[in-house]
Amino acid sequence: MALLTKTRERRPTSFYFLAAFFALFVLFLYGPMLTIFILSFQGENGGLTFPMNGFSFHWFGNLFEQQAVGDFGGSFSRSLKLGLIVMVVTVVVSFMAGLAFRKRFRGDSVIFYLAIASLIVPSILISLGIGLLFNIVEWQPQWFTSALGAHLTWTFPFGLLIMFAVFNRFDPSYEEAARDLGASNWQTIQYVVLPMVGPSLIGVAMFSFTLSYDEFARTLMTAGALNTLPLEIYGMTTNVTTPVLYALGTVTTGFSFLVIALALGTVAIMRRRKGQKA
């Protein structure tokens, strides 16, 4: 019996190979982030590399002071506004498209493939194409026009695919029951469909916001004269020689995790309320 137990507990070689691969994956994923996080707390006389020269919050305070190079506040504000606009548009259009594609109609396959085609086109080519188009028609590229369109070519296909998966599992009998009880089409959507697909819509919102917030390639030639935060950070890498750049990275990363936590918390609250009503 003891021998049998030991035999069962023996792990195959593939387990250790996969465990080592996963450890390397975690190291490459979070190692750079952890390095930037630690170096952002350099002392006032600290540099961009190890070893640490003291510990302080000096560079975080320096973020809110006038900078010789870079516009932290303006670029962060533009990225935040752009991400929120992209999030709202993606959620609304993806939800409406998901409802529309529940029934077949003429040309639905063509429209679907046109909608997701941008996923296989290199992002830099889309940015270049939109920038050239605006130049041809003599429109000035701006973060709220050309960059907004470029970001939607990236977020909308994902939102559409997510909503397709959600509605494929959606039981239409709930809608039929609501209509049998006298509910209008809008009341059915408001009180039946939206509460049931709400967590998925929050997922689409979180996904589209984070994709837009840190998008670089599709913004490079479409943002115009005013940079978003990823472009500003990229431009600063060749000019800024202090850990203030690391402090900025830590703050923006923390903000991203805060957005994810808020989204997950909202989903948890919605599920709890749904369970209480049931």
CSV table of C-alpha atoms in Angstrom, one decimal:
chain,number,residue,atom,x,y,z
A,1,MET,CA,0.0,0.0,0.0
A,2,ALA,CA,2.8,2.4,0.9
A,3,LEU,CA,4.6,1.6,-2.4
A,4,LEU,CA,1.4,2.2,-4.3
A,5,THR,CA,1.0,5.6,-2.6
A,6,LYS,CA,4.5,6.6,-3.4
A,7,THR,CA,3.9,5.6,-7.0
A,8,ARG,CA,0.8,7.7,-7.3
A,9,GLU,CA,2.6,10.7,-5.8
A,10,ARG,CA,5.4,10.5,-8.3
A,11,ARG,CA,5.0,13.3,-10.9
A,12,PRO,CA,5.9,12.8,-14.5
A,13,THR,CA,8.8,14.7,-16.1
A,14,SER,CA,6.4,16.8,-18.1
A,15,PHE,CA,5.1,18.3,-14.9
A,16,TYR,CA,8.5,19.8,-14.0
A,17,PHE,CA,9.0,21.0,-17.5
A,18,LEU,CA,5.7,22.8,-17.5
A,19,ALA,CA,6.3,24.1,-14.0
A,20,ALA,CA,9.7,25.6,-15.1
A,21,PHE,CA,8.1,27.1,-18.2
A,22,PHE,CA,5.4,28.7,-16.1
A,23,ALA,CA,7.9,30.1,-13.7
A,24,LEU,CA,9.9,31.7,-16.5
A,25,PHE,CA,6.6,33.0,-17.9
A,26,VAL,CA,5.8,34.7,-14.6
A,27,LEU,CA,9.3,36.0,-14.3
A,28,PHE,CA,9.3,37.6,-17.8
A,29,LEU,CA,5.7,39.0,-17.2
A,30,TYR,CA,6.1,40.5,-13.8
A,31,GLY,CA,9.9,40.8,-13.5
A,32,PRO,CA,10.2,44.1,-15.5
A,33,MET,CA,7.1,45.5,-13.7
A,34,LEU,CA,8.6,44.7,-10.3
A,35,THR,CA,11.9,46.2,-11.3
A,36,ILE,CA,10.2,49.5,-12.3
A,37,PHE,CA,8.2,49.5,-9.2
A,38,ILE,CA,11.2,49.1,-6.9
A,39,LEU,CA,13.3,51.7,-8.8
A,40,SER,CA,10.5,54.3,-8.6
A,41,PHE,CA,11.2,54.5,-4.9
A,42,GLN,CA,14.8,55.6,-5.5
A,43,GLY,CA,16.3,58.3,-3.2
A,44,GLU,CA,16.5,61.9,-4.3
A,45,ASN,CA,20.0,61.3,-5.7
A,46,GLY,CA,19.1,57.9,-7.2
A,47,GLY,CA,19.6,56.9,-10.8
A,48,LEU,CA,17.9,54.7,-13.4
A,49,THR,CA,19.6,51.5,-12.4
A,50,PHE,CA,20.5,49.5,-9.3
A,51,PRO,CA,21.8,49.7,-6.7
A,52,MET,CA,19.2,51.7,-4.8
A,53,ASN,CA,20.4,55.1,-3.4
A,54,GLY,CA,18.0,55.4,-0.5
A,55,PHE,CA,14.3,55.1,-0.3
A,56,SER,CA,11.8,57.9,-0.8
A,57,PHE,CA,8.6,59.1,-2.5
A,58,HIS,CA,10.5,62.0,-4.1
A,59,TRP,CA,9.9,61.0,-7.7
A,60,PHE,CA,6.2,60.5,-7.2
A,61,GLY,CA,6.0,64.1,-5.9
A,62,ASN,CA,8.1,65.2,-8.8
A,63,LEU,CA,5.3,63.9,-11.2
A,64,PHE,CA,3.1,66.8,-10.2
A,65,GLU,CA,5.7,69.5,-10.6
A,66,GLN,CA,6.5,71.4,-13.8
A,67,GLN,CA,8.6,69.1,-16.1
A,68,ALA,CA,11.3,70.3,-18.5
A,69,VAL,CA,10.4,67.4,-20.7
A,70,GLY,CA,7.0,65.7,-21.0
A,71,ASP,CA,3.4,66.5,-20.2
A,72,PHE,CA,2.3,63.9,-17.6
A,73,GLY,CA,-1.0,65.5,-16.7
A,74,GLY,CA,-2.2,66.4,-20.2
A,75,SER,CA,-1.2,63.0,-21.7
A,76,PHE,CA,-2.8,61.1,-18.9
A,77,SER,CA,-6.0,63.2,-19.2
A,78,ARG,CA,-6.2,62.5,-22.9
A,79,SER,CA,-5.6,58.8,-22.5
A,80,LEU,CA,-8.3,58.6,-19.8
A,81,LYS,CA,-10.9,60.5,-21.8
A,82,LEU,CA,-10.1,58.5,-25.0
A,83,GLY,CA,-10.3,55.3,-23.1
A,84,LEU,CA,-13.7,56.2,-21.6
A,85,ILE,CA,-15.1,57.3,-25.0
A,86,VAL,CA,-13.9,54.1,-26.6
A,87,MET,CA,-15.3,52.0,-23.7
A,88,VAL,CA,-18.8,53.5,-24.0
A,89,VAL,CA,-18.9,53.3,-27.8
A,90,THR,CA,-17.6,49.7,-27.8
A,91,VAL,CA,-20.1,48.5,-25.2
A,92,VAL,CA,-23.1,50.1,-26.8
A,93,VAL,CA,-22.3,49.1,-30.4
A,94,SER,CA,-21.2,45.6,-29.4
A,95,PHE,CA,-24.4,45.0,-27.4
A,96,MET,CA,-26.6,46.3,-30.3
A,97,ALA,CA,-24.6,44.2,-32.8
A,98,GLY,CA,-25.0,41.1,-30.6
A,99,LEU,CA,-28.8,41.6,-30.6
A,100,ALA,CA,-28.9,42.2,-34.3
A,101,PHE,CA,-26.8,39.1,-35.2
A,102,ARG,CA,-29.2,36.8,-33.3
A,103,LYS,CA,-31.2,36.5,-36.4
A,104,ARG,CA,-29.8,35.9,-39.9
A,105,PHE,CA,-30.1,38.7,-42.5
A,106,ARG,CA,-28.7,39.4,-45.9
A,107,GLY,CA,-25.1,40.2,-45.9
A,108,ASP,CA,-24.5,39.3,-42.2
A,109,SER,CA,-21.4,37.2,-42.9
A,110,VAL,CA,-19.8,39.9,-45.0
A,111,ILE,CA,-20.5,42.5,-42.3
A,112,PHE,CA,-19.1,40.2,-39.6
A,113,TYR,CA,-15.8,39.5,-41.4
A,114,LEU,CA,-15.4,43.2,-42.3
A,115,ALA,CA,-15.9,44.0,-38.6
A,116,ILE,CA,-13.2,41.6,-37.4
A,117,ALA,CA,-10.8,42.0,-40.3
A,118,SER,CA,-8.8,44.7,-38.4
A,119,LEU,CA,-7.6,42.1,-36.0
A,120,ILE,CA,-5.4,40.5,-38.6
A,121,VAL,CA,-4.1,43.7,-40.1
A,122,PRO,CA,-0.9,45.0,-38.4
A,123,SER,CA,-1.7,47.9,-36.1
A,124,ILE,CA,0.9,50.2,-37.5
A,125,LEU,CA,-0.6,49.8,-41.0
A,126,ILE,CA,-4.0,50.9,-39.7
A,127,SER,CA,-2.5,53.9,-37.9
A,128,LEU,CA,-0.6,54.8,-41.1
A,129,GLY,CA,-3.7,54.4,-43.3
A,130,ILE,CA,-5.9,56.5,-41.1
A,131,GLY,CA,-3.2,59.2,-40.8
A,132,LEU,CA,-2.7,59.3,-44.6
A,133,LEU,CA,-6.5,59.5,-45.1
A,134,PHE,CA,-6.8,62.5,-42.8
A,135,ASN,CA,-3.9,64.2,-44.7
A,136,ILE,CA,-5.6,63.5,-48.1
A,137,VAL,CA,-8.9,65.1,-47.0
A,138,GLU,CA,-6.9,67.8,-45.3
A,139,TRP,CA,-8.3,67.1,-41.8
A,140,GLN,CA,-6.0,67.6,-38.8
A,141,PRO,CA,-5.5,64.3,-36.9
A,142,GLN,CA,-6.7,64.6,-33.3
A,143,TRP,CA,-6.9,62.1,-30.4
A,144,PHE,CA,-10.7,62.5,-30.3
A,145,THR,CA,-11.2,61.9,-34.1
A,146,SER,CA,-8.6,59.9,-35.9
A,147,ALA,CA,-7.2,58.2,-32.8
A,148,LEU,CA,-10.7,57.4,-31.6
A,149,GLY,CA,-11.4,55.6,-34.9
A,150,ALA,CA,-8.1,53.7,-34.8
A,151,HIS,CA,-8.8,52.5,-31.3
A,152,LEU,CA,-12.3,51.3,-32.2
A,153,THR,CA,-10.9,49.2,-35.0
A,154,TRP,CA,-9.0,47.4,-32.2
A,155,THR,CA,-11.6,47.2,-29.4
A,156,PHE,CA,-14.9,46.7,-31.3
A,157,PRO,CA,-14.0,43.3,-32.8
A,158,PHE,CA,-13.2,41.9,-29.4
A,159,GLY,CA,-16.4,43.3,-27.9
A,160,LEU,CA,-18.4,41.9,-30.8
A,161,LEU,CA,-16.9,38.4,-30.4
A,162,ILE,CA,-17.5,38.4,-26.7
A,163,MET,CA,-21.2,39.4,-27.1
A,164,PHE,CA,-21.6,36.7,-29.8
A,165,ALA,CA,-20.4,34.1,-27.3
A,166,VAL,CA,-22.8,35.5,-24.6
A,167,PHE,CA,-25.9,35.6,-26.8
A,168,ASN,CA,-25.1,32.1,-28.2
A,169,ARG,CA,-25.8,30.8,-24.7
A,170,PHE,CA,-28.7,33.2,-23.9
A,171,ASP,CA,-32.0,31.4,-23.5
A,172,PRO,CA,-34.7,33.4,-25.5
A,173,SER,CA,-37.5,31.8,-23.5
A,174,TYR,CA,-36.9,34.5,-20.8
A,175,GLU,CA,-37.7,37.2,-23.4
A,176,GLU,CA,-40.7,35.3,-24.6
A,177,ALA,CA,-42.0,35.0,-21.0
A,178,ALA,CA,-41.6,38.7,-20.4
A,179,ARG,CA,-43.5,39.5,-23.6
A,180,ASP,CA,-46.3,37.1,-22.6
A,181,LEU,CA,-46.6,39.1,-19.4
A,182,GLY,CA,-47.1,42.3,-21.3
A,183,ALA,CA,-43.6,43.7,-21.4
A,184,SER,CA,-42.6,45.9,-24.3
A,185,ASN,CA,-39.5,45.3,-26.3
A,186,TRP,CA,-37.6,48.0,-24.4
A,187,GLN,CA,-38.9,46.7,-21.0
A,188,THR,CA,-37.7,43.2,-22.0
A,189,ILE,CA,-34.2,44.5,-22.8
A,190,GLN,CA,-34.1,46.8,-19.7
A,191,TYR,CA,-35.4,44.3,-17.1
A,192,VAL,CA,-34.5,40.9,-18.6
A,193,VAL,CA,-31.7,41.0,-21.1
A,194,LEU,CA,-29.5,43.7,-19.6
A,195,PRO,CA,-29.4,42.3,-16.0
A,196,MET,CA,-28.5,38.8,-17.4
A,197,VAL,CA,-25.7,40.0,-19.8
A,198,GLY,CA,-24.6,42.8,-17.4
A,199,PRO,CA,-21.4,41.1,-16.1
A,200,SER,CA,-20.3,40.4,-19.7
A,201,LEU,CA,-20.9,44.0,-20.7
A,202,ILE,CA,-18.7,45.1,-17.7
A,203,GLY,CA,-16.0,42.7,-19.1
A,204,VAL,CA,-16.3,44.3,-22.5
A,205,ALA,CA,-16.0,47.7,-20.9
A,206,MET,CA,-12.9,46.8,-18.9
A,207,PHE,CA,-11.3,45.1,-21.9
A,208,SER,CA,-12.0,48.0,-24.3
A,209,PHE,CA,-10.8,50.6,-21.8
A,210,THR,CA,-7.5,48.9,-21.0
A,211,LEU,CA,-6.8,48.2,-24.7
A,212,SER,CA,-7.4,51.8,-25.5
A,213,TYR,CA,-5.6,53.2,-22.5
A,214,ASP,CA,-2.2,51.6,-23.3
A,215,GLU,CA,-2.5,51.4,-27.1
A,216,PHE,CA,0.6,52.7,-28.8
A,217,ALA,CA,0.9,51.5,-32.4
A,218,ARG,CA,-2.6,52.6,-33.6
A,219,THR,CA,-2.1,55.9,-31.9
A,220,LEU,CA,1.3,56.7,-33.2
A,221,MET,CA,0.2,58.4,-36.5
A,222,THR,CA,-3.4,59.3,-35.5
A,223,ALA,CA,-3.0,61.3,-32.3
A,224,GLY,CA,-2.0,64.5,-33.9
A,225,ALA,CA,0.1,67.1,-32.1
A,226,LEU,CA,-1.0,66.1,-28.6
A,227,ASN,CA,0.3,62.8,-27.3
A,228,THR,CA,-1.5,60.2,-25.3
A,229,LEU,CA,0.2,58.7,-22.3
A,230,PRO,CA,1.9,55.7,-24.1
A,231,LEU,CA,3.3,58.1,-26.7
A,232,GLU,CA,4.5,60.5,-24.1
A,233,ILE,CA,6.2,57.8,-22.1
A,234,TYR,CA,7.9,56.5,-25.3
A,235,GLY,CA,9.1,60.0,-26.1
A,236,MET,CA,10.4,60.5,-22.6
A,237,THR,CA,12.6,57.3,-22.7
A,238,THR,CA,15.2,59.2,-24.8
A,239,ASN,CA,15.1,62.4,-22.8
A,240,VAL,CA,14.3,61.7,-19.1
A,241,THR,CA,17.2,60.5,-17.1
A,242,THR,CA,15.6,60.3,-13.6
A,243,PRO,CA,13.4,57.7,-11.9
A,244,VAL,CA,10.4,60.0,-12.4
A,245,LEU,CA,9.7,57.9,-15.5
A,246,TYR,CA,9.6,54.8,-13.3
A,247,ALA,CA,7.3,56.6,-10.9
A,248,LEU,CA,5.0,57.4,-13.8
A,249,GLY,CA,5.0,53.8,-14.8
A,250,THR,CA,4.1,52.7,-11.3
A,251,VAL,CA,1.2,55.1,-11.0
A,252,THR,CA,-0.2,54.2,-14.4
A,253,THR,CA,0.1,50.5,-13.6
A,254,GLY,CA,-1.6,51.0,-10.3
A,255,PHE,CA,-4.4,52.8,-12.1
A,256,SER,CA,-4.8,49.9,-14.5
A,257,PHE,CA,-5.1,47.4,-11.6
A,258,LEU,CA,-7.6,49.8,-9.9
A,259,VAL,CA,-9.8,49.7,-13.0
A,260,ILE,CA,-9.7,45.9,-13.1
A,261,ALA,CA,-10.5,45.7,-9.4
A,262,LEU,CA,-13.5,48.1,-9.8
A,263,ALA,CA,-14.8,46.0,-12.7
A,264,LEU,CA,-14.4,42.7,-10.8
A,265,GLY,CA,-16.0,44.2,-7.7
A,266,THR,CA,-19.0,45.5,-9.8
A,267,VAL,CA,-19.4,42.0,-11.3
A,268,ALA,CA,-19.3,40.4,-7.8
A,269,ILE,CA,-21.9,42.9,-6.5
A,270,MET,CA,-24.2,42.2,-9.4
A,271,ARG,CA,-24.0,38.5,-9.0
A,272,ARG,CA,-24.6,38.8,-5.2
A,273,ARG,CA,-27.7,40.9,-5.8
A,274,LYS,CA,-28.9,38.5,-8.5
A,275,GLY,CA,-28.4,35.6,-6.1
A,276,GLN,CA,-30.4,37.4,-3.3
A,277,LYS,CA,-33.3,38.1,-5.7
A,278,ALA,CA,-33.3,34.4,-6.7
